[in-house]
JSON list of C-alpha atoms in Angstrom, two decimals:
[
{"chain": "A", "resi": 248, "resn": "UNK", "atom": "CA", "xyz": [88.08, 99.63, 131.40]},
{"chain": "A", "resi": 249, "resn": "UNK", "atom": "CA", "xyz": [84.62, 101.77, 130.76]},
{"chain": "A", "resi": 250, "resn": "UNK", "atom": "CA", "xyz": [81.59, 100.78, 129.47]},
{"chain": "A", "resi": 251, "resn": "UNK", "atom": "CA", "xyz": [80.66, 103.14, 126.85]},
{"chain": "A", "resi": 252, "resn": "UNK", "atom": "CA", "xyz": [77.15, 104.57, 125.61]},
{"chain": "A", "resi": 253, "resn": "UNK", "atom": "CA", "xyz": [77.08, 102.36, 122.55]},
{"chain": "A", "resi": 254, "resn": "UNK", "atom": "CA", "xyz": [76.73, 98.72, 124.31]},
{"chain": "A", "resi": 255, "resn": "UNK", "atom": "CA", "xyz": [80.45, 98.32, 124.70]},
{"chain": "A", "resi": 256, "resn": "UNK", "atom": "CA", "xyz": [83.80, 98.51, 126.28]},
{"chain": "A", "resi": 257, "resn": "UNK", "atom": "CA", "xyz": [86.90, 100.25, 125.76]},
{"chain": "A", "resi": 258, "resn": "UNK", "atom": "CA", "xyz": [89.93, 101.17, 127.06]},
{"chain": "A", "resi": 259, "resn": "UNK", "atom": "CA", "xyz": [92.43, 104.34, 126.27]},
{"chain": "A", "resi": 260, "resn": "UNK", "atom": "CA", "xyz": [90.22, 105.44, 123.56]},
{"chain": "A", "resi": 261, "resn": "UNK", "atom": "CA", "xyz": [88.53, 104.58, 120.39]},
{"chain": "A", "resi": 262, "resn": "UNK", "atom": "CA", "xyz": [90.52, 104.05, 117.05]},
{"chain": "A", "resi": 263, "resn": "UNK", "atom": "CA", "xyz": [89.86, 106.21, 114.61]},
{"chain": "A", "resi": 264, "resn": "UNK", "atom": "CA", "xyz": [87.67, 104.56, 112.49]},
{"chain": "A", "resi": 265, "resn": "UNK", "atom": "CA", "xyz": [85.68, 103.41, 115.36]},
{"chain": "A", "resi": 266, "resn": "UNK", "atom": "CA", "xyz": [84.80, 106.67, 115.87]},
{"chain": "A", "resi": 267, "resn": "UNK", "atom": "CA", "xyz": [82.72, 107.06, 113.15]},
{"chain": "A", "resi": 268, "resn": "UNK", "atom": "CA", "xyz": [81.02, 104.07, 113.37]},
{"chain": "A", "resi": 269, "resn": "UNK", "atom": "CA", "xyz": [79.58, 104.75, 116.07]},
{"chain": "A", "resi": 270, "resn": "UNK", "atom": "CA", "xyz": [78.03, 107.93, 114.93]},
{"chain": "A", "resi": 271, "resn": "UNK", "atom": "CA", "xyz": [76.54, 106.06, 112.22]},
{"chain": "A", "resi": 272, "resn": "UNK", "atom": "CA", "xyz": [78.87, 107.80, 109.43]},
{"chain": "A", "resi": 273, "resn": "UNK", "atom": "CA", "xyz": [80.40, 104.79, 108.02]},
{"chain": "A", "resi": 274, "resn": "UNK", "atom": "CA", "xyz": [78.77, 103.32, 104.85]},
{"chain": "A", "resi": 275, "resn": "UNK", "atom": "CA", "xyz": [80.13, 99.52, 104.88]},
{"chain": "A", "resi": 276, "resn": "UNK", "atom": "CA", "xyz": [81.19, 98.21, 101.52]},
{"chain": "A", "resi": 277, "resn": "UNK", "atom": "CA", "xyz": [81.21, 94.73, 101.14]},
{"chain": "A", "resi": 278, "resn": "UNK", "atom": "CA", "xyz": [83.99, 93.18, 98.65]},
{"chain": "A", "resi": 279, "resn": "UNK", "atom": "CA", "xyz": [83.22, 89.90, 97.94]},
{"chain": "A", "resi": 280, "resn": "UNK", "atom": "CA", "xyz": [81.84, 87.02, 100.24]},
{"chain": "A", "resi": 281, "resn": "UNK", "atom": "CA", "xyz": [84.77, 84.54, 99.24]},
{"chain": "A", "resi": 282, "resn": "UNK", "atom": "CA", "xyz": [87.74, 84.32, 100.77]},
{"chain": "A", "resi": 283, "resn": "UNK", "atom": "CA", "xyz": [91.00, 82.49, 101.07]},
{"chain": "A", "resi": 284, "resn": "UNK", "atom": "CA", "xyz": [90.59, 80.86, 104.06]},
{"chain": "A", "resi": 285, "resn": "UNK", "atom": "CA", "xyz": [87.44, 78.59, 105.93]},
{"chain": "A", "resi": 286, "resn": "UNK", "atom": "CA", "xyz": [87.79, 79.65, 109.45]},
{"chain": "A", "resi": 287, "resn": "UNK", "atom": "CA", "xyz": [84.94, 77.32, 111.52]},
{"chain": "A", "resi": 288, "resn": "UNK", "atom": "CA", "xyz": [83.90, 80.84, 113.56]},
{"chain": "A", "resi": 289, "resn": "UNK", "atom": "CA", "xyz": [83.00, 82.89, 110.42]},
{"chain": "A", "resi": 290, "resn": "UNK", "atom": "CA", "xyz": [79.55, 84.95, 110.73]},
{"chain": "A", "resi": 291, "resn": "UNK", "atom": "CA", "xyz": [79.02, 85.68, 106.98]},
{"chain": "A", "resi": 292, "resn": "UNK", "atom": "CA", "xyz": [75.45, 84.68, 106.32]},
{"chain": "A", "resi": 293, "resn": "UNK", "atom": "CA", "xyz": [74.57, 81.98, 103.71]},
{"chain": "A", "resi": 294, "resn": "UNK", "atom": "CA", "xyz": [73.26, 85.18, 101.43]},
{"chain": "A", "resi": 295, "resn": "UNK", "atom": "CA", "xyz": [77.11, 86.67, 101.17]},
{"chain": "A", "resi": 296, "resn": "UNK", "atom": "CA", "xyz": [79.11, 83.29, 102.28]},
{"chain": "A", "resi": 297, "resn": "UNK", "atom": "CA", "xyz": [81.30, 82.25, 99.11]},
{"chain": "A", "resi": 298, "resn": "UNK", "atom": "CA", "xyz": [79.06, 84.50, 97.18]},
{"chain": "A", "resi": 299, "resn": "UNK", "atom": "CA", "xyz": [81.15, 86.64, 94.77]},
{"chain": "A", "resi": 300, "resn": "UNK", "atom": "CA", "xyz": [78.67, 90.09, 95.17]},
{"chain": "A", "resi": 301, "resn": "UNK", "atom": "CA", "xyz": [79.06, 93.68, 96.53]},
{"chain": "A", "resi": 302, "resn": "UNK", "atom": "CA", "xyz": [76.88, 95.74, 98.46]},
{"chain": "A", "resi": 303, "resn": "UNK", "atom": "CA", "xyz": [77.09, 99.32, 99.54]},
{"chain": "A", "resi": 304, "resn": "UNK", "atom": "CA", "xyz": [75.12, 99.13, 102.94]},
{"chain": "A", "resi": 305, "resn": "UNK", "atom": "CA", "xyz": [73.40, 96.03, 102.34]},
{"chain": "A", "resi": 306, "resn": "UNK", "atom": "CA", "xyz": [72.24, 97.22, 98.73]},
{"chain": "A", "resi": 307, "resn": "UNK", "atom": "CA", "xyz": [73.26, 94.90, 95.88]},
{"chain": "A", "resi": 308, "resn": "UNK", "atom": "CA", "xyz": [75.29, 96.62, 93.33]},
{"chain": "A", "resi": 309, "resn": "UNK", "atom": "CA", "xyz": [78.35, 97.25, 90.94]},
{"chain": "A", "resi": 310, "resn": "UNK", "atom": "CA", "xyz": [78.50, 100.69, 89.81]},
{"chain": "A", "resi": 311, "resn": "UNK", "atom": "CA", "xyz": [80.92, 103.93, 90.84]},
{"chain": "A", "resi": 312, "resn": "UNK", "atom": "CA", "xyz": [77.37, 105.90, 90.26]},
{"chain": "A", "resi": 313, "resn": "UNK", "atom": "CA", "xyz": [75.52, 103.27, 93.02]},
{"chain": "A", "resi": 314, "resn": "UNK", "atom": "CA", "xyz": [78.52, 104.04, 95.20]},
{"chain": "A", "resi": 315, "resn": "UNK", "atom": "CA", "xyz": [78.11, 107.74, 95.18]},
{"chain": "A", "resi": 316, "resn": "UNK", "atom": "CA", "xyz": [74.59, 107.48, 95.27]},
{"chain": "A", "resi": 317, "resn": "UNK", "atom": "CA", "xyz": [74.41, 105.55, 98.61]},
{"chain": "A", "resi": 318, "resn": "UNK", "atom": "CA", "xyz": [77.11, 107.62, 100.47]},
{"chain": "A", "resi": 319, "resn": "UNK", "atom": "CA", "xyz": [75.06, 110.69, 99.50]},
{"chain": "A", "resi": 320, "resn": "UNK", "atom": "CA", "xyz": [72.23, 109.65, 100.56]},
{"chain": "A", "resi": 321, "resn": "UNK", "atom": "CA", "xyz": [73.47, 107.55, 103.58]},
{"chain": "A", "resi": 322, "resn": "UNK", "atom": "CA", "xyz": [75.41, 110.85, 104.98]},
{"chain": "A", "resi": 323, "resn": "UNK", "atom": "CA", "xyz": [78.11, 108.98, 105.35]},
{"chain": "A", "resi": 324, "resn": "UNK", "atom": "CA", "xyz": [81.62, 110.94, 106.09]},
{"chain": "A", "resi": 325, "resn": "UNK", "atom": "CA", "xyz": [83.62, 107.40, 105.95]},
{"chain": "A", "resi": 326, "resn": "UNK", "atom": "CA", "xyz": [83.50, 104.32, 104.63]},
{"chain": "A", "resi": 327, "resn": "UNK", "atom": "CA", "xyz": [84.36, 100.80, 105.97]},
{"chain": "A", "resi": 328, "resn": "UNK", "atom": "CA", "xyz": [85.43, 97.80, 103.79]},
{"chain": "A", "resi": 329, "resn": "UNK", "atom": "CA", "xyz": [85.20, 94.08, 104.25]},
{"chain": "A", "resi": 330, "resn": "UNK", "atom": "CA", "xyz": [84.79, 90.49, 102.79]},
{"chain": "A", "resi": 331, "resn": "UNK", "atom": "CA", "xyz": [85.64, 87.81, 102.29]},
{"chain": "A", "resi": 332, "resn": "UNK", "atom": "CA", "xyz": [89.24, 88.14, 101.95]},
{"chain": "A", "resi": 333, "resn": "UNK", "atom": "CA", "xyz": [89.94, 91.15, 99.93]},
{"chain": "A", "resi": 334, "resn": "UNK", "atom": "CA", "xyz": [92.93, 90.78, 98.81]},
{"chain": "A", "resi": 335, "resn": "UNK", "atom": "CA", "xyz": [91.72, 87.82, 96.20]},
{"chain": "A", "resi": 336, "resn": "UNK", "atom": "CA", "xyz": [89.96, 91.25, 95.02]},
{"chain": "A", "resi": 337, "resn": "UNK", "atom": "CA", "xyz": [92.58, 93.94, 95.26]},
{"chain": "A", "resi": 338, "resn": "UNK", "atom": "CA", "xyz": [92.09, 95.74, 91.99]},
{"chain": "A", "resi": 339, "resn": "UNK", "atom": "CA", "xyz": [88.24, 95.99, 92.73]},
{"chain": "A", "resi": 340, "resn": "UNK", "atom": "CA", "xyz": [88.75, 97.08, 96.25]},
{"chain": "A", "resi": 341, "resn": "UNK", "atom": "CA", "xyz": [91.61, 100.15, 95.17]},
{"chain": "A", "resi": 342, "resn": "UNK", "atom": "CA", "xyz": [89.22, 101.05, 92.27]},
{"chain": "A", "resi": 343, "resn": "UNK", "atom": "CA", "xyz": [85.92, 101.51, 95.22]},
{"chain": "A", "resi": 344, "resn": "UNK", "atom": "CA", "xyz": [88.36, 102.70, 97.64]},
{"chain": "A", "resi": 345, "resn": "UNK", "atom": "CA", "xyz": [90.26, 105.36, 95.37]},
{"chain": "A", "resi": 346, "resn": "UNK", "atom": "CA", "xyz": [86.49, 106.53, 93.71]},
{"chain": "A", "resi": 347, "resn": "UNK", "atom": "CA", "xyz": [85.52, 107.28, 97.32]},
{"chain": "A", "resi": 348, "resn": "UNK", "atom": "CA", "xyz": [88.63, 109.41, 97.47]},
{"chain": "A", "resi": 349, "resn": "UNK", "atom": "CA", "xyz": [88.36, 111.21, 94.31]},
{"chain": "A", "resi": 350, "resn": "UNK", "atom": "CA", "xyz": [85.16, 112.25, 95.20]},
{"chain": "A", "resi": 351, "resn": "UNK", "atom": "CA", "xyz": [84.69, 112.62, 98.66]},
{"chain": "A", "resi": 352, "resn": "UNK", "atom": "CA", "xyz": [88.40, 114.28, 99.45]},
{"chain": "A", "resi": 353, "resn": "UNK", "atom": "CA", "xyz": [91.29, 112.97, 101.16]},
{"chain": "A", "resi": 354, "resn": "UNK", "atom": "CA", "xyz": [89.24, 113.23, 104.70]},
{"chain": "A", "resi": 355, "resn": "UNK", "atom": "CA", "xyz": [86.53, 110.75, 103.73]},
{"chain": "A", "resi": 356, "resn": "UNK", "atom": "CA", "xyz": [88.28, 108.44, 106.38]},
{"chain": "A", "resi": 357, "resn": "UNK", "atom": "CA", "xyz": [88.46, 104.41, 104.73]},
{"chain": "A", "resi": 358, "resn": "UNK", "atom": "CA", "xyz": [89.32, 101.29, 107.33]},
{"chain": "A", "resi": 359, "resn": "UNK", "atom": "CA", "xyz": [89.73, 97.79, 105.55]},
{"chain": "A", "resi": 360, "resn": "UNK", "atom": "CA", "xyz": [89.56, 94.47, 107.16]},
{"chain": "A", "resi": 361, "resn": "UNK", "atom": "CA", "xyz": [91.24, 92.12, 106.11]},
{"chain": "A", "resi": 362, "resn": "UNK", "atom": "CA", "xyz": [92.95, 88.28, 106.88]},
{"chain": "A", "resi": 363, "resn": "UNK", "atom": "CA", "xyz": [96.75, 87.83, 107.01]},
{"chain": "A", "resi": 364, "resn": "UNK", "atom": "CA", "xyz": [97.01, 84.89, 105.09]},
{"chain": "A", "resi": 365, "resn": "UNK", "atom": "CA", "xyz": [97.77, 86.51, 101.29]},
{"chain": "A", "resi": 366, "resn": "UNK", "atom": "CA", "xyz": [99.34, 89.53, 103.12]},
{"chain": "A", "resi": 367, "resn": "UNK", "atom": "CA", "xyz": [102.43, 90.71, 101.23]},
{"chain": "A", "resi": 368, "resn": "UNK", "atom": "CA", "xyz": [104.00, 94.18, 100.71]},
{"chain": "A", "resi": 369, "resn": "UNK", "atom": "CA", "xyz": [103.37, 94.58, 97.68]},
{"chain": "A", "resi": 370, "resn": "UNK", "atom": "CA", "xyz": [99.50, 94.49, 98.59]},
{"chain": "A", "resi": 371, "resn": "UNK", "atom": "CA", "xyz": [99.88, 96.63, 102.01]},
{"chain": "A", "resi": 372, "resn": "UNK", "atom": "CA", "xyz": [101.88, 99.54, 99.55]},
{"chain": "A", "resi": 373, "resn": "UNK", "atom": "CA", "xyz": [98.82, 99.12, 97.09]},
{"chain": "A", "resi": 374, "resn": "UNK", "atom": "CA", "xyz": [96.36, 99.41, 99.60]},
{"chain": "A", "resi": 375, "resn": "UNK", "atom": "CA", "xyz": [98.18, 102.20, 101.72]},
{"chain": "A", "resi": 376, "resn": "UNK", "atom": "CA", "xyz": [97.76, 104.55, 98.90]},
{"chain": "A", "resi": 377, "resn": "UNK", "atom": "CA", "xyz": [93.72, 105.16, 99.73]},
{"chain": "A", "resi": 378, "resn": "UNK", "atom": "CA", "xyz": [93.70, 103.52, 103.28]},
{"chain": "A", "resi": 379, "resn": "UNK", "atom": "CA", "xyz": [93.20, 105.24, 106.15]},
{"chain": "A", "resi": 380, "resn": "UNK", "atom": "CA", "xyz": [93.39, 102.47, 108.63]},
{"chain": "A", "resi": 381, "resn": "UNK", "atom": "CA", "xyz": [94.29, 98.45, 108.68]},
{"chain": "A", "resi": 382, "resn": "UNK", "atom": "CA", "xyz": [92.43, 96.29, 110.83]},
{"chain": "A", "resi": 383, "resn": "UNK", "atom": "CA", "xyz": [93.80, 92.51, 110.43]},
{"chain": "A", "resi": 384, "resn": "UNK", "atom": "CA", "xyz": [92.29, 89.17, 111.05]},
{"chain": "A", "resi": 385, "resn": "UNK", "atom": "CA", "xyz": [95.24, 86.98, 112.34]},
{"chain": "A", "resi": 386, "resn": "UNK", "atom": "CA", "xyz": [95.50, 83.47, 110.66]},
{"chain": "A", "resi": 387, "resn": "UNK", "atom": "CA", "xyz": [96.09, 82.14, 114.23]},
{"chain": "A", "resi": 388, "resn": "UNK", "atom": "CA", "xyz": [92.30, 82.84, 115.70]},
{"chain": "A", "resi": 389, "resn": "UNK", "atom": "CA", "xyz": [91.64, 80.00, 113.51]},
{"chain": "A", "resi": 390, "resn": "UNK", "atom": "CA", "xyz": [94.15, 77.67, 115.00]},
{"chain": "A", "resi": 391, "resn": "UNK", "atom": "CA", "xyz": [96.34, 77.18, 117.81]},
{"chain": "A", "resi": 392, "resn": "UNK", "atom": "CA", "xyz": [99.53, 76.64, 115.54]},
{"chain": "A", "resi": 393, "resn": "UNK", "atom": "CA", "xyz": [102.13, 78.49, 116.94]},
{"chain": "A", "resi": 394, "resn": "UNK", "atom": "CA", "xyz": [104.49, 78.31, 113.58]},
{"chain": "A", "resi": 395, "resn": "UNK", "atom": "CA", "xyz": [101.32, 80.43, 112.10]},
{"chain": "A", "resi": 396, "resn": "UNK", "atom": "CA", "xyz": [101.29, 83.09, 114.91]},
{"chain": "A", "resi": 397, "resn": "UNK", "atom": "CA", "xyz": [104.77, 83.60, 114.13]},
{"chain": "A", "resi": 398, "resn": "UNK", "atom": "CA", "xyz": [103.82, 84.11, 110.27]},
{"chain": "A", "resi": 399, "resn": "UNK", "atom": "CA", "xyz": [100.76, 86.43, 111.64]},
{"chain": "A", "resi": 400, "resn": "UNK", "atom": "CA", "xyz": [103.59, 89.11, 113.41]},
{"chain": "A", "resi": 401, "resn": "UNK", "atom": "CA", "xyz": [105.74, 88.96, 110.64]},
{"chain": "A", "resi": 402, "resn": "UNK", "atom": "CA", "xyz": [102.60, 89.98, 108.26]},
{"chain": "A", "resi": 403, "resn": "UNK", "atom": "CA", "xyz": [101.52, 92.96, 110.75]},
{"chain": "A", "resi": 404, "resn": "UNK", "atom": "CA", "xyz": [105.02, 94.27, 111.02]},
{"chain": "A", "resi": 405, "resn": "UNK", "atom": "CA", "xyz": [104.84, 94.18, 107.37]},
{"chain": "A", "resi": 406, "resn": "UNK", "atom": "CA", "xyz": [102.20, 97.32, 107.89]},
{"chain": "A", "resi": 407, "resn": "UNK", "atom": "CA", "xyz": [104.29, 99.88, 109.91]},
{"chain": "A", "resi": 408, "resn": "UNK", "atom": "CA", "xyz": [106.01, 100.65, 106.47]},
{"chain": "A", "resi": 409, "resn": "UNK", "atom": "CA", "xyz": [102.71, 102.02, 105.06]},
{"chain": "A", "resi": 410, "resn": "UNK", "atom": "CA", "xyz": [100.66, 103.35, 108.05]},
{"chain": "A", "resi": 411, "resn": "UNK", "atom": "CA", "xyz": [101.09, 105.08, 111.66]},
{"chain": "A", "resi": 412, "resn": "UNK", "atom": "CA", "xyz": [100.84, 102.54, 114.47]},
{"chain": "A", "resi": 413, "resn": "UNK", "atom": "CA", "xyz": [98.08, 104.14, 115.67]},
{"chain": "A", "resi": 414, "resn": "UNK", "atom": "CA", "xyz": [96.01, 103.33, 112.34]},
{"chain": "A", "resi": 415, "resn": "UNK", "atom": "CA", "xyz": [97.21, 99.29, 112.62]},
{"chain": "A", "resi": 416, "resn": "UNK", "atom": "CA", "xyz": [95.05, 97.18, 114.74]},
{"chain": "A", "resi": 417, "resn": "UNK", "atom": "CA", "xyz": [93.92, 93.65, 114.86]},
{"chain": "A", "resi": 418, "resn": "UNK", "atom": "CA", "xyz": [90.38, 92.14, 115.21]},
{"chain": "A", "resi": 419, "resn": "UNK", "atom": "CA", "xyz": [89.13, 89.29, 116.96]},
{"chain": "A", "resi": 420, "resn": "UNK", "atom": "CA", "xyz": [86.02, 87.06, 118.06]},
{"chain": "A", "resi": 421, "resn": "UNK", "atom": "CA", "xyz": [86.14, 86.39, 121.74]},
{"chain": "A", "resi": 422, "resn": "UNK", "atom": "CA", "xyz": [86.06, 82.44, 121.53]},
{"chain": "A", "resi": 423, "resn": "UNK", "atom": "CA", "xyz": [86.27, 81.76, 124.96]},
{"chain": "A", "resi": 424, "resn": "UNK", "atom": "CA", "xyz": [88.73, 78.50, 124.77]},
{"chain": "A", "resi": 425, "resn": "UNK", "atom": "CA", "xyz": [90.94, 80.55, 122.92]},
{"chain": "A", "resi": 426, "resn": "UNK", "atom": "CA", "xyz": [91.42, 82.79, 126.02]},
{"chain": "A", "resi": 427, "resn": "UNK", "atom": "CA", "xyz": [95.23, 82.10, 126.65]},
{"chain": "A", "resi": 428, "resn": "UNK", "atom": "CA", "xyz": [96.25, 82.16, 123.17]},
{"chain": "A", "resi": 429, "resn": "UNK", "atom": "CA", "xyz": [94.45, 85.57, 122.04]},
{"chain": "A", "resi": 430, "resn": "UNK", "atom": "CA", "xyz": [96.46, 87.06, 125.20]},
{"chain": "A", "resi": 431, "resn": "UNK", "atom": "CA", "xyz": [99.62, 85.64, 124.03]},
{"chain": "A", "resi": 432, "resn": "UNK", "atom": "CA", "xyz": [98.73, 87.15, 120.36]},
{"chain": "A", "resi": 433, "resn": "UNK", "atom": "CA", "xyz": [98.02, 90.53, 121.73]},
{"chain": "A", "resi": 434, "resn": "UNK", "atom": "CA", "xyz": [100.50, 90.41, 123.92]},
{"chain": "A", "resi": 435, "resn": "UNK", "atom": "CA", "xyz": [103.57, 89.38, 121.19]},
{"chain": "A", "resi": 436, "resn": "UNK", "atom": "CA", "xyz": [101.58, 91.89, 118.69]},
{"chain": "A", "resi": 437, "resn": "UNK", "atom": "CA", "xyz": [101.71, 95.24, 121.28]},
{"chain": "A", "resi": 438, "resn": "UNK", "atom": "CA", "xyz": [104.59, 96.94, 119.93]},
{"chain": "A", "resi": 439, "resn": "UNK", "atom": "CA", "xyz": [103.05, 96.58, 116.14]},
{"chain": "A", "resi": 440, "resn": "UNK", "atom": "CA", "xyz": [99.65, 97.85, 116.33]},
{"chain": "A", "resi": 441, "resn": "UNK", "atom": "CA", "xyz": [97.53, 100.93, 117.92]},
{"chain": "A", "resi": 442, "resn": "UNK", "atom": "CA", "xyz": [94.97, 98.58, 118.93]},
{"chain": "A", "resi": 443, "resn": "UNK", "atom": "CA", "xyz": [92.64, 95.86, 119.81]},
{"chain": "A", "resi": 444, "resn": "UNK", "atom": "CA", "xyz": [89.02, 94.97, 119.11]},
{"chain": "A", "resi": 445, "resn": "UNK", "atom": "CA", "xyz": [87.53, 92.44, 120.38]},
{"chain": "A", "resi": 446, "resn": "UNK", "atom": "CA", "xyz": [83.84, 91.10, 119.39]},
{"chain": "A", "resi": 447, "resn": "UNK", "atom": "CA", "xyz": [81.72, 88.91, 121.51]},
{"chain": "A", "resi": 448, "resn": "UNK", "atom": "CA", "xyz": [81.61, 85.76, 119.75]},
{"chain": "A", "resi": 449, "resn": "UNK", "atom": "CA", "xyz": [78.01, 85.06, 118.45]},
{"chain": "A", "resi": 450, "resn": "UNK", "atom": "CA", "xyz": [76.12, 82.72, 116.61]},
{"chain": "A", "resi": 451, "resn": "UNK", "atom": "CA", "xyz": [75.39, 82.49, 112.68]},
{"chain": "A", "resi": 452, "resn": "UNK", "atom": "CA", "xyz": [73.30, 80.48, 110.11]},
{"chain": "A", "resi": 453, "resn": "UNK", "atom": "CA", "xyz": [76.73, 79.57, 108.48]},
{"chain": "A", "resi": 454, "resn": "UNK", "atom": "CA", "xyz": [78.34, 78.40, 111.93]},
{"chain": "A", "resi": 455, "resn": "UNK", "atom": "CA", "xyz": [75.70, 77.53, 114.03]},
{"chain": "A", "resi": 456, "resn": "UNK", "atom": "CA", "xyz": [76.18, 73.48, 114.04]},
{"chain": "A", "resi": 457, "resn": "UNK", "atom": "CA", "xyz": [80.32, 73.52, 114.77]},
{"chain": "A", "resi": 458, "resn": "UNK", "atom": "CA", "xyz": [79.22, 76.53, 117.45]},
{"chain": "A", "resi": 459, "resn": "UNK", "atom": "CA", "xyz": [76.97, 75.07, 119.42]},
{"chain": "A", "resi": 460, "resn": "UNK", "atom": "CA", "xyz": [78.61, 71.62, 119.14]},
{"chain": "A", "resi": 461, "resn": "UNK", "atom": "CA", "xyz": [81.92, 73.37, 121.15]},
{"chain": "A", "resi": 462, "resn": "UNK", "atom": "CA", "xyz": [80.62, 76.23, 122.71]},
{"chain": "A", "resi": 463, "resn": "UNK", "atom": "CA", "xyz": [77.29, 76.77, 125.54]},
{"chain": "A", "resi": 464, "resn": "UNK", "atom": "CA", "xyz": [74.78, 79.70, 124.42]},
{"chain": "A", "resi": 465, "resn": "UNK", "atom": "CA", "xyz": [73.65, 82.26, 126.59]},
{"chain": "A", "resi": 466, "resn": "UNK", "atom": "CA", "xyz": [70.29, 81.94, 127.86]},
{"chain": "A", "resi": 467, "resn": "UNK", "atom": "CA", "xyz": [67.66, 83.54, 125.36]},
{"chain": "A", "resi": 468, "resn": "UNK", "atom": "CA", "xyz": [70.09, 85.17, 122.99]},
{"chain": "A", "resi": 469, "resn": "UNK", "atom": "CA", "xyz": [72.82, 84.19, 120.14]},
{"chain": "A", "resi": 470, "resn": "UNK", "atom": "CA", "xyz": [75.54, 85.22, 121.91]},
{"chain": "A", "resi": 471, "resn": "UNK", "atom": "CA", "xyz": [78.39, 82.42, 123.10]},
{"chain": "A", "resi": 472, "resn": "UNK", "atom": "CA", "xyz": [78.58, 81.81, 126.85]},
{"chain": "A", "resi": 473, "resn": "UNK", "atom": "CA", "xyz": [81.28, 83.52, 128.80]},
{"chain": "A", "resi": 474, "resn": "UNK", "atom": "CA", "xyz": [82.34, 85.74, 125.65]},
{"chain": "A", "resi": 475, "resn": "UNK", "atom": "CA", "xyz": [82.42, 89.06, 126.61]},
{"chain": "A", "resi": 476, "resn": "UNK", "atom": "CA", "xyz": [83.61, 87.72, 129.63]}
]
C-alpha cells in the first residue's frame, strides 16, 4: 500500500470516480439530509441532518438552471451525489442526475452513494440508466448482526446486473472496534465489487457525545484514535 499526494492511501489504483475528485472536478450534489436509517457514526452536520434541502457544492438550491450554473462555473467535468438516503428521493435524484447528462454528455462521469437498506432492483435499473458508478453503505457498519450482512451481499450482488464490477464499490468509516467485522465484510463482498474505500473515522456535531463516549480522540485533532490505523 502507497501513500498518495492527496493525504491518503491506496492500493491497485483509484476508482474511477475517485479520480476526479481528487483533481477537484467533482461538483457534490447533495439529495436530501434524511434518510432511512439512524446509524450512531453519521457525520451529517446539524445544518443538513434530517433536513429535507439540496445543495450543489454547498449552495442552497432547487433549480435545473442553479445546477447548470454551478457546474459551469465550478469547472466541474463530474458530479458526485449523496444524502441522506437517496433512494427515499429517487425521482429527484434521476431528474438532477439525467439533467447533468442531457447537458453535459454521456462523459460527465456521476458516482452515487447510497445505503443498502431500501436497495431493490427495480431502483439499481432506475438508477443505472444515468449512473456511472455505485458506491454502497452496508447496513452492517451499523451493527454487528450477521443475518443483516447476509442481506447487505445479497443487495450488492443485486448491482452486477446494471454496472461493471469495476464501477461497484462499498464505503466505510474506519471504526476501530469494528476491525474484524469490516474484514469479514470485505472479505465475503470481494468477488462483487471493484473496490474499497475506507475513511478515517472522525468526529461530528451530530455524533460527537455517542463518539467520544466509545471511542479515544487523537491528540489535538477530530479524528478517532487508531482509525487510519
Amino acid at each position: 500500500m502507497k501513500k498518495t499526494k492527496y493525504s491518503s492511501y491506496n492500493l491497485n489504483g483509484l476508482p474511477e470516480g475517485c479520480k476526479y475528485c481528487v483533481k477537484g472536478e467533482k461538483l457534490v450534489l447533495f439529495i436530501s439530509g434524511i434518510c432511512s436509517r439512524n446509524c450512531w457514526y453519521c457525520s451529517l452536520s446539524e445544518k443538513r441532518k434530517n433536513k429535507d434541502i439540496i445543495l450543489f457544492n454547498e449552495k442552497q438550491a432547487k433549480s435545473i438552471k442553479d445546477l447548470i450554473n454551478e457546474v459551469k462555473e465550478s469547472n466541474a467535468t463530474s458530479a458526485g451525489i449523496t444524502g441522506g438516503d437517496l433512494l427515499l428521493f429517487l425521482s429527484r435524484t434521476i431528474k438532477y442526475a439525467k439533467v447533468l447528462k442531457k447537458h453535459f454528455g454521456k462523459k460527465f462521469h456521476i458516482h452515487i452513494y447510497i445505503p443498502t437498506k431500501l436497495i431493490k432492483r427495480s431502483n439499481l435499473k432506475e438508477l443505472s440508466k444515468y449512473i456511472d458508478e455505485i458506491r454502497f453503505n452496508p447496513e452492517f457498519s451499523s451493527t454487528n448482526n450477521k443475518n443483516v450482512l447476509d442481506k447487505d451481499l445479497k443487495k450488492i450482488k443485486l448491482a452486477s446486473l446494471f454496472w461493471k464490477k469495476s464501477n461497484i464499490g462499498i464505503e466505510l468509516p474506519m471504526i476501530p472496534d469494528r476491525k474484524q467485522d469490516f474484514l469479514e465484510l470485505i472479505e465475503k463482498s470481494k468477488d462483487l465489487i471493484g473496490f474499497v474505500n475506507l475513511n478515517e473515522f472522525e468526529l461530528s456535531e451530530t455524533n460527537s457525545k455517542i463518539t467520544t463516549k466509545k471511542n479515544i480522540l487523537n491528540e489535538g485533532g477530530y479524528t478517532i484514535k487508531d482509525s487510519i490505523k
